[in-house]
Amino acid sequence: MTTIEKQLLQAPRNHRYVLTVVAIVLILLAWSVTELSLKLDSNGMKIASNIIGGLFNPDLEFLFDLSNKGVLYLLWETLAIALLGTLVGAVLAVPLAFLSASNIVPKPVAWIIRLVLIFIRTIPALVYGLMFIRVTGPGPFAGVLTIGITSIGMLSKLYVDAIEELDVKVLESMTSIGCTTFEKIRYGIIPQLASIFLSVMIYRFDMNMREASILGLVGAGGIGAPLIFAMQGYKWEQVGSILIGLVVLILIIEFISNKLRAKLVNG
């Protein structure tokens, strides 16, 4: 018997704790099942089969239409909303992240800013979309603002984690040789954070592409509105065209973003 096997056998057994956790999970699962209605709508299977049929028989003219009512244009608009929204959120998240980092500012200030960020994260994107539509009117601009605000919460949180893991010895060394604050930021902080910030931003853009697709449902631009209108009008060939275009675009973006993030993280 190896040393590792002996250590595993000698380790204390927390059977009571494990059984308690399993029992709680099973009770919660049973309660959840009883509270949910698992019945399918009478027309549900028919609609599902129509959607699948639309995927295999898409409206190719609609899919490759280059006008502002075609799938390609709508996907391009959705991509633009996601990209601009991500950039807005990434820029605004940087100062908020530094203000909520306890190793940069006093802890009371950091906790106040963190509470603000938690509040921002608790509001769903569709609610932000409905609010901005009232302010700016329906259209892509409302979608950009919505994506930007919803991105701030997550980006700030991940930025803070990176800031609080800064190698302070580098900053102390720069202080000892008389570097200015700007020089410490330029040569001590930015090189440590740039790749992490960019990696997080790319990851958020990947998520925002899906968010932008949904925001069209409330009139915030993008491909969501044409999708829901096609479904309401039982135009399953158009639904298939939109879903095919959306899936292909998201797969391309995910492939590219994964490559970029791996390059940034691994150097």
PDB file of C-alpha atoms in Angstrom:
ATOM      1  CA  MET A   1       0.000   0.000   0.000  1.00  0.00           C
ATOM      2  CA  THR A   2       1.413   3.375  -1.000  1.00  0.00           C
ATOM      3  CA  THR A   3       1.786   6.369   1.294  1.00  0.00           C
ATOM      4  CA  ILE A   4      -1.015   8.244  -0.464  1.00  0.00           C
ATOM      5  CA  GLU A   5      -3.403   5.308  -0.049  1.00  0.00           C
ATOM      6  CA  LYS A   6      -2.563   5.120   3.673  1.00  0.00           C
ATOM      7  CA  GLN A   7      -3.239   8.849   4.057  1.00  0.00           C
ATOM      8  CA  LEU A   8      -6.573   8.499   2.293  1.00  0.00           C
ATOM      9  CA  LEU A   9      -7.588   5.610   4.552  1.00  0.00           C
ATOM     10  CA  GLN A  10      -6.545   7.551   7.654  1.00  0.00           C
ATOM     11  CA  ALA A  11      -8.437  10.680   6.601  1.00  0.00           C
ATOM     12  CA  PRO A  12     -11.542  11.406   8.705  1.00  0.00           C
ATOM     13  CA  ARG A  13     -14.841  10.295   7.207  1.00  0.00           C
ATOM     14  CA  ASN A  14     -17.601  12.907   7.203  1.00  0.00           C
ATOM     15  CA  HIS A  15     -20.443  10.525   6.379  1.00  0.00           C
ATOM     16  CA  ARG A  16     -22.982  12.446   8.442  1.00  0.00           C
ATOM     17  CA  TYR A  17     -22.148  15.722   6.706  1.00  0.00           C
ATOM     18  CA  VAL A  18     -22.332  14.122   3.234  1.00  0.00           C
ATOM     19  CA  LEU A  19     -25.646  12.412   4.004  1.00  0.00           C
ATOM     20  CA  THR A  20     -27.085  15.677   5.338  1.00  0.00           C
ATOM     21  CA  VAL A  21     -26.095  17.583   2.181  1.00  0.00           C
ATOM     22  CA  VAL A  22     -27.489  14.828  -0.076  1.00  0.00           C
ATOM     23  CA  ALA A  23     -30.757  14.765   1.888  1.00  0.00           C
ATOM     24  CA  ILE A  24     -31.143  18.563   1.616  1.00  0.00           C
ATOM     25  CA  VAL A  25     -30.471  18.471  -2.133  1.00  0.00           C
ATOM     26  CA  LEU A  26     -33.006  15.651  -2.643  1.00  0.00           C
ATOM     27  CA  ILE A  27     -35.639  17.507  -0.589  1.00  0.00           C
ATOM     28  CA  LEU A  28     -35.098  20.694  -2.612  1.00  0.00           C
ATOM     29  CA  LEU A  29     -35.257  18.708  -5.859  1.00  0.00           C
ATOM     30  CA  ALA A  30     -38.515  17.013  -4.831  1.00  0.00           C
ATOM     31  CA  TRP A  31     -40.027  20.356  -3.779  1.00  0.00           C
ATOM     32  CA  SER A  32     -38.993  21.959  -7.084  1.00  0.00           C
ATOM     33  CA  VAL A  33     -40.591  19.167  -9.117  1.00  0.00           C
ATOM     34  CA  THR A  34     -43.882  19.415  -7.206  1.00  0.00           C
ATOM     35  CA  GLU A  35     -44.007  23.202  -7.723  1.00  0.00           C
ATOM     36  CA  LEU A  36     -43.457  23.013 -11.484  1.00  0.00           C
ATOM     37  CA  SER A  37     -45.934  22.013 -14.125  1.00  0.00           C
ATOM     38  CA  LEU A  38     -44.253  19.648 -16.571  1.00  0.00           C
ATOM     39  CA  LYS A  39     -47.236  19.324 -18.893  1.00  0.00           C
ATOM     40  CA  LEU A  40     -46.667  20.106 -22.571  1.00  0.00           C
ATOM     41  CA  ASP A  41     -49.008  22.350 -24.524  1.00  0.00           C
ATOM     42  CA  SER A  42     -51.292  20.437 -26.869  1.00  0.00           C
ATOM     43  CA  ASN A  43     -49.739  22.208 -29.877  1.00  0.00           C
ATOM     44  CA  GLY A  44     -46.224  22.169 -28.435  1.00  0.00           C
ATOM     45  CA  MET A  45     -44.949  19.115 -30.297  1.00  0.00           C
ATOM     46  CA  LYS A  46     -46.452  20.345 -33.560  1.00  0.00           C
ATOM     47  CA  ILE A  47     -44.753  23.740 -33.177  1.00  0.00           C
ATOM     48  CA  ALA A  48     -41.468  22.026 -32.286  1.00  0.00           C
ATOM     49  CA  SER A  49     -41.677  19.865 -35.410  1.00  0.00           C
ATOM     50  CA  ASN A  50     -42.450  22.977 -37.508  1.00  0.00           C
ATOM     51  CA  ILE A  51     -39.361  24.736 -36.123  1.00  0.00           C
ATOM     52  CA  ILE A  52     -37.190  21.696 -36.915  1.00  0.00           C
ATOM     53  CA  GLY A  53     -38.734  21.575 -40.374  1.00  0.00           C
ATOM     54  CA  GLY A  54     -37.869  25.248 -40.850  1.00  0.00           C
ATOM     55  CA  LEU A  55     -34.244  24.548 -39.900  1.00  0.00           C
ATOM     56  CA  PHE A  56     -34.003  21.896 -42.626  1.00  0.00           C
ATOM     57  CA  ASN A  57     -35.919  24.001 -45.160  1.00  0.00           C
ATOM     58  CA  PRO A  58     -34.759  27.592 -44.547  1.00  0.00           C
ATOM     59  CA  ASP A  59     -35.774  30.546 -46.659  1.00  0.00           C
ATOM     60  CA  LEU A  60     -32.489  30.968 -48.539  1.00  0.00           C
ATOM     61  CA  GLU A  61     -33.582  34.204 -50.204  1.00  0.00           C
ATOM     62  CA  PHE A  62     -34.254  35.719 -46.774  1.00  0.00           C
ATOM     63  CA  LEU A  63     -31.023  34.252 -45.378  1.00  0.00           C
ATOM     64  CA  PHE A  64     -28.784  35.812 -48.044  1.00  0.00           C
ATOM     65  CA  ASP A  65     -30.778  39.010 -48.557  1.00  0.00           C
ATOM     66  CA  LEU A  66     -28.350  41.962 -48.370  1.00  0.00           C
ATOM     67  CA  SER A  67     -31.036  44.581 -47.716  1.00  0.00           C
ATOM     68  CA  ASN A  68     -31.746  45.989 -44.250  1.00  0.00           C
ATOM     69  CA  LYS A  69     -34.497  43.401 -43.822  1.00  0.00           C
ATOM     70  CA  GLY A  70     -32.319  40.366 -44.533  1.00  0.00           C
ATOM     71  CA  VAL A  71     -30.699  38.003 -42.044  1.00  0.00           C
ATOM     72  CA  LEU A  72     -27.140  39.061 -42.886  1.00  0.00           C
ATOM     73  CA  TYR A  73     -27.853  42.723 -42.185  1.00  0.00           C
ATOM     74  CA  LEU A  74     -29.700  41.908 -38.955  1.00  0.00           C
ATOM     75  CA  LEU A  75     -26.814  39.715 -37.791  1.00  0.00           C
ATOM     76  CA  TRP A  76     -24.369  42.509 -38.629  1.00  0.00           C
ATOM     77  CA  GLU A  77     -26.488  44.938 -36.587  1.00  0.00           C
ATOM     78  CA  THR A  78     -26.600  42.483 -33.673  1.00  0.00           C
ATOM     79  CA  LEU A  79     -22.814  42.077 -33.852  1.00  0.00           C
ATOM     80  CA  ALA A  80     -22.349  45.869 -33.835  1.00  0.00           C
ATOM     81  CA  ILE A  81     -24.632  46.246 -30.796  1.00  0.00           C
ATOM     82  CA  ALA A  82     -22.702  43.560 -28.891  1.00  0.00           C
ATOM     83  CA  LEU A  83     -19.304  45.016 -29.823  1.00  0.00           C
ATOM     84  CA  LEU A  84     -20.110  48.652 -29.007  1.00  0.00           C
ATOM     85  CA  GLY A  85     -21.912  47.677 -25.814  1.00  0.00           C
ATOM     86  CA  THR A  86     -18.939  45.605 -24.682  1.00  0.00           C
ATOM     87  CA  LEU A  87     -16.523  48.473 -25.356  1.00  0.00           C
ATOM     88  CA  VAL A  88     -18.725  50.917 -23.418  1.00  0.00           C
ATOM     89  CA  GLY A  89     -19.007  48.527 -20.489  1.00  0.00           C
ATOM     90  CA  ALA A  90     -15.283  47.701 -20.525  1.00  0.00           C
ATOM     91  CA  VAL A  91     -14.255  51.372 -20.412  1.00  0.00           C
ATOM     92  CA  LEU A  92     -16.716  52.317 -17.651  1.00  0.00           C
ATOM     93  CA  ALA A  93     -15.813  49.213 -15.621  1.00  0.00           C
ATOM     94  CA  VAL A  94     -12.131  50.170 -15.270  1.00  0.00           C
ATOM     95  CA  PRO A  95     -12.516  53.180 -12.901  1.00  0.00           C
ATOM     96  CA  LEU A  96     -15.273  51.400 -10.969  1.00  0.00           C
ATOM     97  CA  ALA A  97     -13.026  48.369 -10.560  1.00  0.00           C
ATOM     98  CA  PHE A  98     -10.151  50.450  -9.169  1.00  0.00           C
ATOM     99  CA  LEU A  99     -12.569  52.240  -6.814  1.00  0.00           C
ATOM    100  CA  SER A 100     -13.868  48.900  -5.511  1.00  0.00           C
ATOM    101  CA  ALA A 101     -10.430  47.303  -5.025  1.00  0.00           C
ATOM    102  CA  SER A 102      -9.612  47.247  -1.316  1.00  0.00           C
ATOM    103  CA  ASN A 103      -5.870  47.330  -1.973  1.00  0.00           C
ATOM    104  CA  ILE A 104      -6.191  50.599  -3.926  1.00  0.00           C
ATOM    105  CA  VAL A 105      -8.790  52.656  -2.020  1.00  0.00           C
ATOM    106  CA  PRO A 106      -9.996  52.653   1.620  1.00  0.00           C
ATOM    107  CA  LYS A 107     -12.225  49.674   2.454  1.00  0.00           C
ATOM    108  CA  PRO A 108     -15.405  51.739   3.159  1.00  0.00           C
ATOM    109  CA  VAL A 109     -15.175  53.301  -0.320  1.00  0.00           C
ATOM    110  CA  ALA A 110     -14.520  49.891  -1.872  1.00  0.00           C
ATOM    111  CA  TRP A 111     -17.566  48.351  -0.182  1.00  0.00           C
ATOM    112  CA  ILE A 112     -19.858  51.201  -1.264  1.00  0.00           C
ATOM    113  CA  ILE A 113     -18.798  50.843  -4.905  1.00  0.00           C
ATOM    114  CA  ARG A 114     -19.189  47.065  -4.662  1.00  0.00           C
ATOM    115  CA  LEU A 115     -22.747  47.476  -3.418  1.00  0.00           C
ATOM    116  CA  VAL A 116     -23.470  49.705  -6.418  1.00  0.00           C
ATOM    117  CA  LEU A 117     -22.047  47.041  -8.746  1.00  0.00           C
ATOM    118  CA  ILE A 118     -24.105  44.324  -7.059  1.00  0.00           C
ATOM    119  CA  PHE A 119     -27.213  46.446  -7.617  1.00  0.00           C
ATOM    120  CA  ILE A 120     -26.293  46.848 -11.302  1.00  0.00           C
ATOM    121  CA  ARG A 121     -25.853  43.082 -11.677  1.00  0.00           C
ATOM    122  CA  THR A 122     -29.184  42.209 -10.064  1.00  0.00           C
ATOM    123  CA  ILE A 123     -31.313  43.926 -12.737  1.00  0.00           C
ATOM    124  CA  PRO A 124     -31.923  41.699 -15.820  1.00  0.00           C
ATOM    125  CA  ALA A 125     -30.871  42.894 -19.262  1.00  0.00           C
ATOM    126  CA  LEU A 126     -34.458  42.911 -20.558  1.00  0.00           C
ATOM    127  CA  VAL A 127     -35.472  45.334 -17.792  1.00  0.00           C
ATOM    128  CA  TYR A 128     -32.607  47.665 -18.728  1.00  0.00           C
ATOM    129  CA  GLY A 129     -33.680  47.338 -22.347  1.00  0.00           C
ATOM    130  CA  LEU A 130     -37.261  48.359 -21.570  1.00  0.00           C
ATOM    131  CA  MET A 131     -36.027  51.355 -19.540  1.00  0.00           C
ATOM    132  CA  PHE A 132     -33.637  52.601 -22.234  1.00  0.00           C
ATOM    133  CA  ILE A 133     -36.266  52.190 -24.932  1.00  0.00           C
ATOM    134  CA  ARG A 134     -38.423  54.659 -22.978  1.00  0.00           C
ATOM    135  CA  VAL A 135     -35.508  57.109 -22.916  1.00  0.00           C
ATOM    136  CA  THR A 136     -33.994  56.764 -26.392  1.00  0.00           C
ATOM    137  CA  GLY A 137     -36.826  55.097 -28.282  1.00  0.00           C
ATOM    138  CA  PRO A 138     -36.644  51.641 -29.882  1.00  0.00           C
ATOM    139  CA  GLY A 139     -33.572  50.859 -31.927  1.00  0.00           C
ATOM    140  CA  PRO A 140     -29.927  49.753 -31.772  1.00  0.00           C
ATOM    141  CA  PHE A 141     -28.836  52.662 -29.524  1.00  0.00           C
ATOM    142  CA  ALA A 142     -31.002  51.335 -26.700  1.00  0.00           C
ATOM    143  CA  GLY A 143     -29.409  47.933 -27.219  1.00  0.00           C
ATOM    144  CA  VAL A 144     -25.886  49.373 -27.005  1.00  0.00           C
ATOM    145  CA  LEU A 145     -26.690  51.178 -23.743  1.00  0.00           C
ATOM    146  CA  THR A 146     -28.295  48.056 -22.308  1.00  0.00           C
ATOM    147  CA  ILE A 147     -25.337  45.836 -23.190  1.00  0.00           C
ATOM    148  CA  GLY A 148     -22.945  48.451 -21.812  1.00  0.00           C
ATOM    149  CA  ILE A 149     -24.691  48.717 -18.435  1.00  0.00           C
ATOM    150  CA  THR A 150     -25.149  44.961 -18.006  1.00  0.00           C
ATOM    151  CA  SER A 151     -21.474  44.413 -18.877  1.00  0.00           C
ATOM    152  CA  ILE A 152     -20.243  46.792 -16.181  1.00  0.00           C
ATOM    153  CA  GLY A 153     -21.294  44.554 -13.287  1.00  0.00           C
ATOM    154  CA  MET A 154     -19.510  41.399 -14.436  1.00  0.00           C
ATOM    155  CA  LEU A 155     -16.461  43.122 -15.923  1.00  0.00           C
ATOM    156  CA  SER A 156     -15.889  45.219 -12.787  1.00  0.00           C
ATOM    157  CA  LYS A 157     -16.056  42.127 -10.589  1.00  0.00           C
ATOM    158  CA  LEU A 158     -13.491  40.248 -12.670  1.00  0.00           C
ATOM    159  CA  TYR A 159     -11.314  43.357 -13.006  1.00  0.00           C
ATOM    160  CA  VAL A 160     -11.299  43.738  -9.221  1.00  0.00           C
ATOM    161  CA  ASP A 161     -10.084  40.154  -8.788  1.00  0.00           C
ATOM    162  CA  ALA A 162      -7.167  40.920 -11.109  1.00  0.00           C
ATOM    163  CA  ILE A 163      -6.368  44.247  -9.427  1.00  0.00           C
ATOM    164  CA  GLU A 164      -6.324  42.709  -5.953  1.00  0.00           C
ATOM    165  CA  GLU A 165      -3.825  40.099  -7.169  1.00  0.00           C
ATOM    166  CA  LEU A 166      -1.356  42.737  -8.372  1.00  0.00           C
ATOM    167  CA  ASP A 167       2.293  42.149  -7.521  1.00  0.00           C
ATOM    168  CA  VAL A 168       2.768  45.069  -5.114  1.00  0.00           C
ATOM    169  CA  LYS A 169       6.503  44.405  -4.857  1.00  0.00           C
ATOM    170  CA  VAL A 170       6.910  45.852  -8.339  1.00  0.00           C
ATOM    171  CA  LEU A 171       5.142  49.049  -7.265  1.00  0.00           C
ATOM    172  CA  GLU A 172       7.197  49.251  -4.077  1.00  0.00           C
ATOM    173  CA  SER A 173      10.394  48.923  -6.091  1.00  0.00           C
ATOM    174  CA  MET A 174       9.274  51.678  -8.449  1.00  0.00           C
ATOM    175  CA  THR A 175       8.421  53.917  -5.500  1.00  0.00           C
ATOM    176  CA  SER A 176      11.852  53.361  -3.989  1.00  0.00           C
ATOM    177  CA  ILE A 177      13.574  54.593  -7.163  1.00  0.00           C
ATOM    178  CA  GLY A 178      11.385  57.713  -7.322  1.00  0.00           C
ATOM    179  CA  CYS A 179       8.880  56.836 -10.048  1.00  0.00           C
ATOM    180  CA  THR A 180       5.872  59.101 -10.418  1.00  0.00           C
ATOM    181  CA  THR A 181       2.273  57.863 -10.106  1.00  0.00           C
ATOM    182  CA  PHE A 182       1.872  57.955 -13.888  1.00  0.00           C
ATOM    183  CA  GLU A 183       5.046  55.908 -14.362  1.00  0.00           C
ATOM    184  CA  LYS A 184       3.859  53.340 -11.806  1.00  0.00           C
ATOM    185  CA  ILE A 185       0.534  53.009 -13.632  1.00  0.00           C
ATOM    186  CA  ARG A 186       2.178  52.916 -17.074  1.00  0.00           C
ATOM    187  CA  TYR A 187       5.028  50.503 -16.320  1.00  0.00           C
ATOM    188  CA  GLY A 188       3.913  48.706 -13.152  1.00  0.00           C
ATOM    189  CA  ILE A 189       0.143  48.246 -13.311  1.00  0.00           C
ATOM    190  CA  ILE A 190      -0.876  48.247 -16.978  1.00  0.00           C
ATOM    191  CA  PRO A 191       1.576  45.477 -18.058  1.00  0.00           C
ATOM    192  CA  GLN A 192       0.187  43.222 -15.312  1.00  0.00           C
ATOM    193  CA  LEU A 193      -3.475  43.909 -16.063  1.00  0.00           C
ATOM    194  CA  ALA A 194      -3.697  44.525 -19.822  1.00  0.00           C
ATOM    195  CA  SER A 195      -3.826  40.893 -20.971  1.00  0.00           C
ATOM    196  CA  ILE A 196      -6.242  39.893 -18.181  1.00  0.00           C
ATOM    197  CA  PHE A 197      -8.562  42.821 -18.891  1.00  0.00           C
ATOM    198  CA  LEU A 198      -8.589  42.062 -22.628  1.00  0.00           C
ATOM    199  CA  SER A 199      -9.245  38.379 -21.995  1.00  0.00           C
ATOM    200  CA  VAL A 200     -12.188  39.194 -19.728  1.00  0.00           C
ATOM    201  CA  MET A 201     -13.533  41.711 -22.236  1.00  0.00           C
ATOM    202  CA  ILE A 202     -13.436  39.127 -25.063  1.00  0.00           C
ATOM    203  CA  TYR A 203     -15.234  36.617 -22.858  1.00  0.00           C
ATOM    204  CA  ARG A 204     -17.921  39.191 -22.065  1.00  0.00           C
ATOM    205  CA  PHE A 205     -18.294  40.036 -25.764  1.00  0.00           C
ATOM    206  CA  ASP A 206     -18.993  36.366 -26.423  1.00  0.00           C
ATOM    207  CA  MET A 207     -21.800  36.517 -23.840  1.00  0.00           C
ATOM    208  CA  ASN A 208     -23.081  39.865 -25.091  1.00  0.00           C
ATOM    209  CA  MET A 209     -23.594  38.440 -28.573  1.00  0.00           C
ATOM    210  CA  ARG A 210     -26.279  36.193 -27.116  1.00  0.00           C
ATOM    211  CA  GLU A 211     -27.683  39.032 -24.988  1.00  0.00           C
ATOM    212  CA  ALA A 212     -27.958  41.282 -28.053  1.00  0.00           C
ATOM    213  CA  SER A 213     -29.929  38.583 -29.852  1.00  0.00           C
ATOM    214  CA  ILE A 214     -32.474  38.495 -27.030  1.00  0.00           C
ATOM    215  CA  LEU A 215     -32.751  42.279 -26.645  1.00  0.00           C
ATOM    216  CA  GLY A 216     -34.413  42.525 -30.052  1.00  0.00           C
ATOM    217  CA  LEU A 217     -37.478  40.960 -28.429  1.00  0.00           C
ATOM    218  CA  VAL A 218     -38.137  44.235 -26.585  1.00  0.00           C
ATOM    219  CA  GLY A 219     -37.299  46.460 -29.560  1.00  0.00           C
ATOM    220  CA  ALA A 220     -33.668  47.206 -28.717  1.00  0.00           C
ATOM    221  CA  GLY A 221     -32.412  46.420 -32.216  1.00  0.00           C
ATOM    222  CA  GLY A 222     -30.828  43.290 -33.602  1.00  0.00           C
ATOM    223  CA  ILE A 223     -32.246  40.020 -34.835  1.00  0.00           C
ATOM    224  CA  GLY A 224     -34.502  39.161 -31.872  1.00  0.00           C
ATOM    225  CA  ALA A 225     -37.547  41.122 -33.086  1.00  0.00           C
ATOM    226  CA  PRO A 226     -37.649  39.586 -36.595  1.00  0.00           C
ATOM    227  CA  LEU A 227     -37.291  36.160 -34.966  1.00  0.00           C
ATOM    228  CA  ILE A 228     -40.291  36.605 -32.666  1.00  0.00           C
ATOM    229  CA  PHE A 229     -42.363  38.184 -35.484  1.00  0.00           C
ATOM    230  CA  ALA A 230     -41.572  35.223 -37.767  1.00  0.00           C
ATOM    231  CA  MET A 231     -42.612  32.783 -35.035  1.00  0.00           C
ATOM    232  CA  GLN A 232     -45.821  34.658 -34.331  1.00  0.00           C
ATOM    233  CA  GLY A 233     -46.615  34.647 -38.058  1.00  0.00           C
ATOM    234  CA  TYR A 234     -45.840  30.900 -38.328  1.00  0.00           C
ATOM    235  CA  LYS A 235     -43.153  31.647 -40.925  1.00  0.00           C
ATOM    236  CA  TRP A 236     -41.041  28.652 -39.991  1.00  0.00           C
ATOM    237  CA  GLU A 237     -38.758  28.895 -43.030  1.00  0.00           C
ATOM    238  CA  GLN A 238     -37.754  32.404 -41.931  1.00  0.00           C
ATOM    239  CA  VAL A 239     -37.323  31.170 -38.346  1.00  0.00           C
ATOM    240  CA  GLY A 240     -34.991  28.482 -39.661  1.00  0.00           C
ATOM    241  CA  SER A 241     -33.008  31.042 -41.669  1.00  0.00           C
ATOM    242  CA  ILE A 242     -32.577  33.317 -38.637  1.00  0.00           C
ATOM    243  CA  LEU A 243     -31.574  30.478 -36.313  1.00  0.00           C
ATOM    244  CA  ILE A 244     -29.070  29.080 -38.807  1.00  0.00           C
ATOM    245  CA  GLY A 245     -27.464  32.488 -39.306  1.00  0.00           C
ATOM    246  CA  LEU A 246     -27.397  33.139 -35.560  1.00  0.00           C
ATOM    247  CA  VAL A 247     -25.862  29.766 -34.704  1.00  0.00           C
ATOM    248  CA  VAL A 248     -23.176  30.073 -37.389  1.00  0.00           C
ATOM    249  CA  LEU A 249     -22.246  33.597 -36.303  1.00  0.00           C
ATOM    250  CA  ILE A 250     -22.043  32.663 -32.607  1.00  0.00           C
ATOM    251  CA  LEU A 251     -19.913  29.590 -33.383  1.00  0.00           C
ATOM    252  CA  ILE A 252     -17.497  31.723 -35.435  1.00  0.00           C
ATOM    253  CA  ILE A 253     -17.268  34.344 -32.688  1.00  0.00           C
ATOM    254  CA  GLU A 254     -16.757  31.705 -29.990  1.00  0.00           C
ATOM    255  CA  PHE A 255     -13.983  30.040 -31.995  1.00  0.00           C
ATOM    256  CA  ILE A 256     -12.171  33.340 -32.583  1.00  0.00           C
ATOM    257  CA  SER A 257     -12.654  34.559 -29.001  1.00  0.00           C
ATOM    258  CA  ASN A 258     -11.332  31.283 -27.556  1.00  0.00           C
ATOM    259  CA  LYS A 259      -8.227  31.554 -29.719  1.00  0.00           C
ATOM    260  CA  LEU A 260      -7.644  35.179 -28.706  1.00  0.00           C
ATOM    261  CA  ARG A 261      -8.213  34.508 -25.000  1.00  0.00           C
ATOM    262  CA  ALA A 262      -5.844  31.533 -25.047  1.00  0.00           C
ATOM    263  CA  LYS A 263      -3.176  33.654 -26.727  1.00  0.00           C
ATOM    264  CA  LEU A 264      -3.626  36.463 -24.191  1.00  0.00           C
ATOM    265  CA  VAL A 265      -3.548  34.155 -21.170  1.00  0.00           C
ATOM    266  CA  ASN A 266      -0.674  31.956 -22.345  1.00  0.00           C
ATOM    267  CA  GLY A 267       1.275  34.788 -23.892  1.00  0.00           C
TER     268      GLY A 267
END
